[in-house]
């Protein structure tokens, strides 16, 4: 395998040149980290081979700059990795458990081995239990290079914080796992912003985050 993302409609070239974040990144790095060399056609028609020895500055720039900035990439050589079965999980909690589980899950993410990955998110749906009400929930999903029992033990602090409303933990072949974790959806426009934290969010920060989202129009 090579470490890939979760959006089924994103092509490898765009993923590779844009960085490439996915559930395998903690163990194997970004998709771009696994690029050994690439061939590029520049604006003046020159064909260049780029790797750590040939055109190393251009090779560095291509791994994360996005496609089309320096020319047209016409070939890639990528490091592959041998994998077997993996464990996957998909968990959700209702509004009453969001804060306690969030705190538990971020502690898990900080201390877990690189074989573990996680996507944690809060969702708001207009389909609440009462007319005019909304449903707010917390979901977590990811992959683990180990057995379901080992994964369950890793996730135990979150289960202790609150019992999930739905829970799936199972062992799959690597490629079945990628199908389990992939996200679907047609092309659309959206606004997104990223930030990186050196540690966990405080209880106060998590409380402010949840309160802000719960009041979102």
PDB file of C-alpha atoms in Angstrom:
ATOM      1  CA  UNK A   1       0.000   0.000   0.000  1.00  0.00           C
ATOM      2  CA  UNK A   2       0.851   3.660  -0.105  1.00  0.00           C
ATOM      3  CA  UNK A   3      -0.662   6.050   2.461  1.00  0.00           C
ATOM      4  CA  UNK A   4      -3.698   7.688   0.868  1.00  0.00           C
ATOM      5  CA  UNK A   5      -6.601   9.889   1.924  1.00  0.00           C
ATOM      6  CA  UNK A   6     -10.270   9.137   2.506  1.00  0.00           C
ATOM      7  CA  UNK A   7     -11.991  11.128  -0.281  1.00  0.00           C
ATOM      8  CA  UNK A   8     -12.857   8.573  -2.932  1.00  0.00           C
ATOM      9  CA  UNK A   9     -13.066  11.153  -5.753  1.00  0.00           C
ATOM     10  CA  UNK A  10      -9.601  12.708  -5.207  1.00  0.00           C
ATOM     11  CA  UNK A  11      -6.978  11.486  -7.686  1.00  0.00           C
ATOM     12  CA  UNK A  12      -3.564  10.292  -6.586  1.00  0.00           C
ATOM     13  CA  UNK A  13      -1.618  13.093  -8.320  1.00  0.00           C
ATOM     14  CA  UNK A  14      -3.510  15.854  -6.535  1.00  0.00           C
ATOM     15  CA  UNK A  15      -3.293  14.037  -3.203  1.00  0.00           C
ATOM     16  CA  UNK A  16       0.418  13.376  -3.639  1.00  0.00           C
ATOM     17  CA  UNK A  17       1.403  16.899  -4.703  1.00  0.00           C
ATOM     18  CA  UNK A  18      -0.868  18.538  -2.122  1.00  0.00           C
ATOM     19  CA  UNK A  19       0.557  16.658   0.876  1.00  0.00           C
ATOM     20  CA  UNK A  20      -1.835  13.779   1.461  1.00  0.00           C
ATOM     21  CA  UNK A  21      -3.407  13.352   4.910  1.00  0.00           C
ATOM     22  CA  UNK A  22      -5.105  10.069   5.785  1.00  0.00           C
ATOM     23  CA  UNK A  23      -5.540   7.378   8.413  1.00  0.00           C
ATOM     24  CA  UNK A  24      -2.164   5.818   7.547  1.00  0.00           C
ATOM     25  CA  UNK A  25      -0.166   9.011   7.983  1.00  0.00           C
ATOM     26  CA  UNK A  26       0.779   8.523  11.611  1.00  0.00           C
ATOM     27  CA  UNK A  27       2.567   5.261  10.785  1.00  0.00           C
ATOM     28  CA  UNK A  28       3.830   5.956   7.243  1.00  0.00           C
ATOM     29  CA  UNK A  29       3.744   9.757   6.880  1.00  0.00           C
ATOM     30  CA  UNK A  30       1.919  11.917   4.354  1.00  0.00           C
ATOM     31  CA  UNK A  31       1.470  10.600   0.843  1.00  0.00           C
ATOM     32  CA  UNK A  32       4.079  13.154  -0.297  1.00  0.00           C
ATOM     33  CA  UNK A  33       6.569  11.801   2.272  1.00  0.00           C
ATOM     34  CA  UNK A  34       6.554   8.555   0.296  1.00  0.00           C
ATOM     35  CA  UNK A  35       7.394  10.148  -3.057  1.00  0.00           C
ATOM     36  CA  UNK A  36      10.764   8.808  -4.237  1.00  0.00           C
ATOM     37  CA  UNK A  37      10.943  10.777  -7.485  1.00  0.00           C
ATOM     38  CA  UNK A  38       8.788  12.455 -10.099  1.00  0.00           C
ATOM     39  CA  UNK A  39       9.149  13.511 -13.717  1.00  0.00           C
ATOM     40  CA  UNK A  40       7.924  17.002 -14.607  1.00  0.00           C
ATOM     41  CA  UNK A  41       7.513  18.926 -17.861  1.00  0.00           C
ATOM     42  CA  UNK A  42       8.294  22.609 -17.308  1.00  0.00           C
ATOM     43  CA  UNK A  43       6.721  25.599 -19.089  1.00  0.00           C
ATOM     44  CA  UNK A  44       9.558  25.692 -21.660  1.00  0.00           C
ATOM     45  CA  UNK A  45       9.044  22.022 -22.535  1.00  0.00           C
ATOM     46  CA  UNK A  46      12.008  20.658 -20.596  1.00  0.00           C
ATOM     47  CA  UNK A  47      11.575  17.239 -18.957  1.00  0.00           C
ATOM     48  CA  UNK A  48      13.171  17.061 -15.523  1.00  0.00           C
ATOM     49  CA  UNK A  49      13.696  14.119 -13.204  1.00  0.00           C
ATOM     50  CA  UNK A  50      13.311  15.240  -9.591  1.00  0.00           C
ATOM     51  CA  UNK A  51      14.484  13.333  -6.532  1.00  0.00           C
ATOM     52  CA  UNK A  52      16.768  13.872  -3.538  1.00  0.00           C
ATOM     53  CA  UNK A  53      19.826  13.927  -5.850  1.00  0.00           C
ATOM     54  CA  UNK A  54      18.509  15.433  -9.099  1.00  0.00           C
ATOM     55  CA  UNK A  55      16.872  18.864  -8.858  1.00  0.00           C
ATOM     56  CA  UNK A  56      16.459  18.450  -5.075  1.00  0.00           C
ATOM     57  CA  UNK A  57      15.051  21.970  -4.524  1.00  0.00           C
ATOM     58  CA  UNK A  58      12.294  21.384  -7.066  1.00  0.00           C
ATOM     59  CA  UNK A  59      11.670  17.928  -5.594  1.00  0.00           C
ATOM     60  CA  UNK A  60      11.237  19.514  -2.133  1.00  0.00           C
ATOM     61  CA  UNK A  61       8.830  22.131  -3.521  1.00  0.00           C
ATOM     62  CA  UNK A  62       6.714  19.588  -5.393  1.00  0.00           C
ATOM     63  CA  UNK A  63       5.918  17.618  -2.234  1.00  0.00           C
ATOM     64  CA  UNK A  64       3.125  19.783  -0.903  1.00  0.00           C
ATOM     65  CA  UNK A  65       2.890  22.763  -3.257  1.00  0.00           C
ATOM     66  CA  UNK A  66      -0.132  21.446  -5.140  1.00  0.00           C
ATOM     67  CA  UNK A  67      -0.355  20.383  -8.773  1.00  0.00           C
ATOM     68  CA  UNK A  68       0.359  22.712 -11.691  1.00  0.00           C
ATOM     69  CA  UNK A  69       2.533  25.264  -9.888  1.00  0.00           C
ATOM     70  CA  UNK A  70       5.864  24.256 -11.383  1.00  0.00           C
ATOM     71  CA  UNK A  71       4.859  22.305 -14.478  1.00  0.00           C
ATOM     72  CA  UNK A  72       3.034  19.124 -15.412  1.00  0.00           C
ATOM     73  CA  UNK A  73       3.987  15.995 -13.494  1.00  0.00           C
ATOM     74  CA  UNK A  74       3.925  13.017 -15.859  1.00  0.00           C
ATOM     75  CA  UNK A  75       5.331  10.250 -13.650  1.00  0.00           C
ATOM     76  CA  UNK A  76       5.707   9.277 -10.002  1.00  0.00           C
ATOM     77  CA  UNK A  77       7.750   6.669  -8.167  1.00  0.00           C
ATOM     78  CA  UNK A  78       6.324   6.039  -4.709  1.00  0.00           C
ATOM     79  CA  UNK A  79       7.514   3.972  -1.749  1.00  0.00           C
ATOM     80  CA  UNK A  80       5.132   1.088  -1.058  1.00  0.00           C
ATOM     81  CA  UNK A  81       4.654  -0.681   2.290  1.00  0.00           C
ATOM     82  CA  UNK A  82       3.628  -4.242   3.102  1.00  0.00           C
ATOM     83  CA  UNK A  83       0.483  -4.479   5.214  1.00  0.00           C
ATOM     84  CA  UNK A  84      -1.915  -7.164   6.407  1.00  0.00           C
ATOM     85  CA  UNK A  85      -5.208  -6.942   8.258  1.00  0.00           C
ATOM     86  CA  UNK A  86      -6.062  -3.881  10.334  1.00  0.00           C
ATOM     87  CA  UNK A  87      -8.776  -3.001  12.850  1.00  0.00           C
ATOM     88  CA  UNK A  88     -11.234  -0.184  12.205  1.00  0.00           C
ATOM     89  CA  UNK A  89     -13.725   1.587  14.439  1.00  0.00           C
ATOM     90  CA  UNK A  90     -16.702   3.898  14.144  1.00  0.00           C
ATOM     91  CA  UNK A  91     -18.249   5.264  17.342  1.00  0.00           C
ATOM     92  CA  UNK A  92     -20.826   7.923  18.208  1.00  0.00           C
ATOM     93  CA  UNK A  93     -22.163   9.588  21.362  1.00  0.00           C
ATOM     94  CA  UNK A  94     -25.128  11.860  22.032  1.00  0.00           C
ATOM     95  CA  UNK A  95     -24.982  15.473  23.213  1.00  0.00           C
ATOM     96  CA  UNK A  96     -24.791  14.659  26.926  1.00  0.00           C
ATOM     97  CA  UNK A  97     -21.450  12.857  26.529  1.00  0.00           C
ATOM     98  CA  UNK A  98     -19.633  15.159  24.108  1.00  0.00           C
ATOM     99  CA  UNK A  99     -17.415  17.031  26.558  1.00  0.00           C
ATOM    100  CA  UNK A 100     -16.277  14.056  28.661  1.00  0.00           C
ATOM    101  CA  UNK A 101     -15.647  11.831  25.638  1.00  0.00           C
ATOM    102  CA  UNK A 102     -13.814  14.574  23.726  1.00  0.00           C
ATOM    103  CA  UNK A 103     -11.414  15.009  26.635  1.00  0.00           C
ATOM    104  CA  UNK A 104     -10.869  11.242  26.844  1.00  0.00           C
ATOM    105  CA  UNK A 105     -10.361  10.846  23.094  1.00  0.00           C
ATOM    106  CA  UNK A 106      -7.791  13.613  22.803  1.00  0.00           C
ATOM    107  CA  UNK A 107      -5.814  12.029  25.657  1.00  0.00           C
ATOM    108  CA  UNK A 108      -5.956   8.727  23.765  1.00  0.00           C
ATOM    109  CA  UNK A 109      -4.703  10.394  20.579  1.00  0.00           C
ATOM    110  CA  UNK A 110      -1.763  12.028  22.373  1.00  0.00           C
ATOM    111  CA  UNK A 111      -0.542   8.832  24.078  1.00  0.00           C
ATOM    112  CA  UNK A 112      -1.435   6.206  21.441  1.00  0.00           C
ATOM    113  CA  UNK A 113       1.231   4.472  19.346  1.00  0.00           C
ATOM    114  CA  UNK A 114       1.717   5.463  15.702  1.00  0.00           C
ATOM    115  CA  UNK A 115      -0.283   2.396  14.684  1.00  0.00           C
ATOM    116  CA  UNK A 116      -3.421   4.257  15.815  1.00  0.00           C
ATOM    117  CA  UNK A 117      -5.299   6.987  13.943  1.00  0.00           C
ATOM    118  CA  UNK A 118      -8.443   8.957  14.686  1.00  0.00           C
ATOM    119  CA  UNK A 119     -10.899  11.413  13.215  1.00  0.00           C
ATOM    120  CA  UNK A 120     -13.005  13.139  15.876  1.00  0.00           C
ATOM    121  CA  UNK A 121     -15.868  15.465  15.044  1.00  0.00           C
ATOM    122  CA  UNK A 122     -19.020  17.151  16.286  1.00  0.00           C
ATOM    123  CA  UNK A 123     -22.063  17.103  13.986  1.00  0.00           C
ATOM    124  CA  UNK A 124     -25.276  19.101  14.105  1.00  0.00           C
ATOM    125  CA  UNK A 125     -28.398  17.816  12.378  1.00  0.00           C
ATOM    126  CA  UNK A 126     -31.711  19.624  11.963  1.00  0.00           C
ATOM    127  CA  UNK A 127     -33.495  16.331  12.684  1.00  0.00           C
ATOM    128  CA  UNK A 128     -33.860  16.462  16.455  1.00  0.00           C
ATOM    129  CA  UNK A 129     -36.122  14.287  18.585  1.00  0.00           C
ATOM    130  CA  UNK A 130     -38.696  17.099  18.955  1.00  0.00           C
ATOM    131  CA  UNK A 131     -40.234  19.375  16.280  1.00  0.00           C
ATOM    132  CA  UNK A 132     -37.904  22.297  15.668  1.00  0.00           C
ATOM    133  CA  UNK A 133     -35.083  20.757  17.706  1.00  0.00           C
ATOM    134  CA  UNK A 134     -31.621  19.749  16.547  1.00  0.00           C
ATOM    135  CA  UNK A 135     -29.496  16.704  17.157  1.00  0.00           C
ATOM    136  CA  UNK A 136     -25.868  17.249  18.250  1.00  0.00           C
ATOM    137  CA  UNK A 137     -23.536  14.255  18.361  1.00  0.00           C
ATOM    138  CA  UNK A 138     -19.874  13.313  18.612  1.00  0.00           C
ATOM    139  CA  UNK A 139     -18.355  10.760  16.267  1.00  0.00           C
ATOM    140  CA  UNK A 140     -14.964   9.085  16.122  1.00  0.00           C
ATOM    141  CA  UNK A 141     -13.538   6.796  13.465  1.00  0.00           C
ATOM    142  CA  UNK A 142     -10.162   5.464  12.489  1.00  0.00           C
ATOM    143  CA  UNK A 143      -7.804   2.583  11.994  1.00  0.00           C
ATOM    144  CA  UNK A 144      -5.368   0.563  14.095  1.00  0.00           C
ATOM    145  CA  UNK A 145      -2.542  -1.747  13.037  1.00  0.00           C
ATOM    146  CA  UNK A 146      -3.396  -4.397  15.612  1.00  0.00           C
ATOM    147  CA  UNK A 147      -6.206  -6.658  16.820  1.00  0.00           C
ATOM    148  CA  UNK A 148      -9.763  -5.528  17.707  1.00  0.00           C
ATOM    149  CA  UNK A 149      -9.081  -6.490  21.358  1.00  0.00           C
ATOM    150  CA  UNK A 150      -5.999  -4.260  21.459  1.00  0.00           C
ATOM    151  CA  UNK A 151      -7.977  -1.452  19.841  1.00  0.00           C
ATOM    152  CA  UNK A 152     -10.828  -1.849  22.339  1.00  0.00           C
ATOM    153  CA  UNK A 153      -8.327  -1.616  25.200  1.00  0.00           C
ATOM    154  CA  UNK A 154      -6.837   1.543  23.659  1.00  0.00           C
ATOM    155  CA  UNK A 155     -10.300   3.129  23.399  1.00  0.00           C
ATOM    156  CA  UNK A 156     -11.387   2.041  26.878  1.00  0.00           C
ATOM    157  CA  UNK A 157     -11.030   5.543  28.464  1.00  0.00           C
ATOM    158  CA  UNK A 158     -13.623   6.845  25.997  1.00  0.00           C
ATOM    159  CA  UNK A 159     -16.000   3.952  26.752  1.00  0.00           C
ATOM    160  CA  UNK A 160     -15.499   4.626  30.459  1.00  0.00           C
ATOM    161  CA  UNK A 161     -16.335   8.314  29.978  1.00  0.00           C
ATOM    162  CA  UNK A 162     -19.703   7.398  28.387  1.00  0.00           C
ATOM    163  CA  UNK A 163     -21.204   4.408  26.614  1.00  0.00           C
ATOM    164  CA  UNK A 164     -21.486   5.072  22.844  1.00  0.00           C
ATOM    165  CA  UNK A 165     -24.916   5.232  21.221  1.00  0.00           C
ATOM    166  CA  UNK A 166     -23.444   3.185  18.367  1.00  0.00           C
ATOM    167  CA  UNK A 167     -20.227   1.192  18.180  1.00  0.00           C
ATOM    168  CA  UNK A 168     -18.389  -0.753  15.475  1.00  0.00           C
ATOM    169  CA  UNK A 169     -14.950  -2.308  15.993  1.00  0.00           C
ATOM    170  CA  UNK A 170     -13.849  -4.994  13.570  1.00  0.00           C
ATOM    171  CA  UNK A 171     -10.875  -6.524  11.772  1.00  0.00           C
ATOM    172  CA  UNK A 172     -10.703  -6.136   7.992  1.00  0.00           C
ATOM    173  CA  UNK A 173      -8.203  -6.611   5.222  1.00  0.00           C
ATOM    174  CA  UNK A 174      -6.299  -3.404   4.538  1.00  0.00           C
ATOM    175  CA  UNK A 175      -8.239  -2.568   1.377  1.00  0.00           C
ATOM    176  CA  UNK A 176     -11.600  -3.421   2.954  1.00  0.00           C
ATOM    177  CA  UNK A 177     -10.643  -1.016   5.732  1.00  0.00           C
ATOM    178  CA  UNK A 178     -10.020   1.795   3.232  1.00  0.00           C
ATOM    179  CA  UNK A 179     -13.494   1.222   1.769  1.00  0.00           C
ATOM    180  CA  UNK A 180     -14.959   1.265   5.286  1.00  0.00           C
ATOM    181  CA  UNK A 181     -13.287   4.614   6.059  1.00  0.00           C
ATOM    182  CA  UNK A 182     -13.683   6.407   2.726  1.00  0.00           C
ATOM    183  CA  UNK A 183     -15.934   9.443   2.409  1.00  0.00           C
ATOM    184  CA  UNK A 184     -18.332  10.055  -0.463  1.00  0.00           C
ATOM    185  CA  UNK A 185     -19.910  13.181  -1.821  1.00  0.00           C
ATOM    186  CA  UNK A 186     -20.168  15.100  -5.036  1.00  0.00           C
ATOM    187  CA  UNK A 187     -18.124  18.221  -5.803  1.00  0.00           C
ATOM    188  CA  UNK A 188     -19.265  21.189  -3.745  1.00  0.00           C
ATOM    189  CA  UNK A 189     -18.009  24.498  -2.400  1.00  0.00           C
ATOM    190  CA  UNK A 190     -17.065  24.884   1.237  1.00  0.00           C
ATOM    191  CA  UNK A 191     -14.995  27.017   3.558  1.00  0.00           C
ATOM    192  CA  UNK A 192     -12.454  25.422   5.860  1.00  0.00           C
ATOM    193  CA  UNK A 193      -9.721  26.563   8.215  1.00  0.00           C
ATOM    194  CA  UNK A 194      -6.942  24.560   9.854  1.00  0.00           C
ATOM    195  CA  UNK A 195      -4.968  24.975  13.047  1.00  0.00           C
ATOM    196  CA  UNK A 196      -2.338  22.847  14.756  1.00  0.00           C
ATOM    197  CA  UNK A 197      -2.036  22.332  18.508  1.00  0.00           C
ATOM    198  CA  UNK A 198       1.053  21.181  20.366  1.00  0.00           C
ATOM    199  CA  UNK A 199      -1.004  19.535  23.092  1.00  0.00           C
ATOM    200  CA  UNK A 200      -4.546  18.801  24.194  1.00  0.00           C
ATOM    201  CA  UNK A 201      -7.298  21.408  24.473  1.00  0.00           C
ATOM    202  CA  UNK A 202      -8.220  22.395  28.035  1.00  0.00           C
ATOM    203  CA  UNK A 203     -11.617  21.583  29.552  1.00  0.00           C
ATOM    204  CA  UNK A 204     -12.539  25.263  29.220  1.00  0.00           C
ATOM    205  CA  UNK A 205     -11.567  25.322  25.535  1.00  0.00           C
ATOM    206  CA  UNK A 206     -13.607  22.195  24.809  1.00  0.00           C
ATOM    207  CA  UNK A 207     -16.602  23.666  26.654  1.00  0.00           C
ATOM    208  CA  UNK A 208     -16.368  26.901  24.635  1.00  0.00           C
ATOM    209  CA  UNK A 209     -16.060  24.930  21.395  1.00  0.00           C
ATOM    210  CA  UNK A 210     -19.138  22.813  22.099  1.00  0.00           C
ATOM    211  CA  UNK A 211     -21.182  25.828  23.237  1.00  0.00           C
ATOM    212  CA  UNK A 212     -20.237  27.772  20.100  1.00  0.00           C
ATOM    213  CA  UNK A 213     -21.191  24.906  17.796  1.00  0.00           C
ATOM    214  CA  UNK A 214     -24.461  24.254  19.605  1.00  0.00           C
ATOM    215  CA  UNK A 215     -25.536  27.856  18.910  1.00  0.00           C
ATOM    216  CA  UNK A 216     -24.557  27.765  15.230  1.00  0.00           C
ATOM    217  CA  UNK A 217     -27.487  28.991  13.091  1.00  0.00           C
TER     218      UNK A 217
END
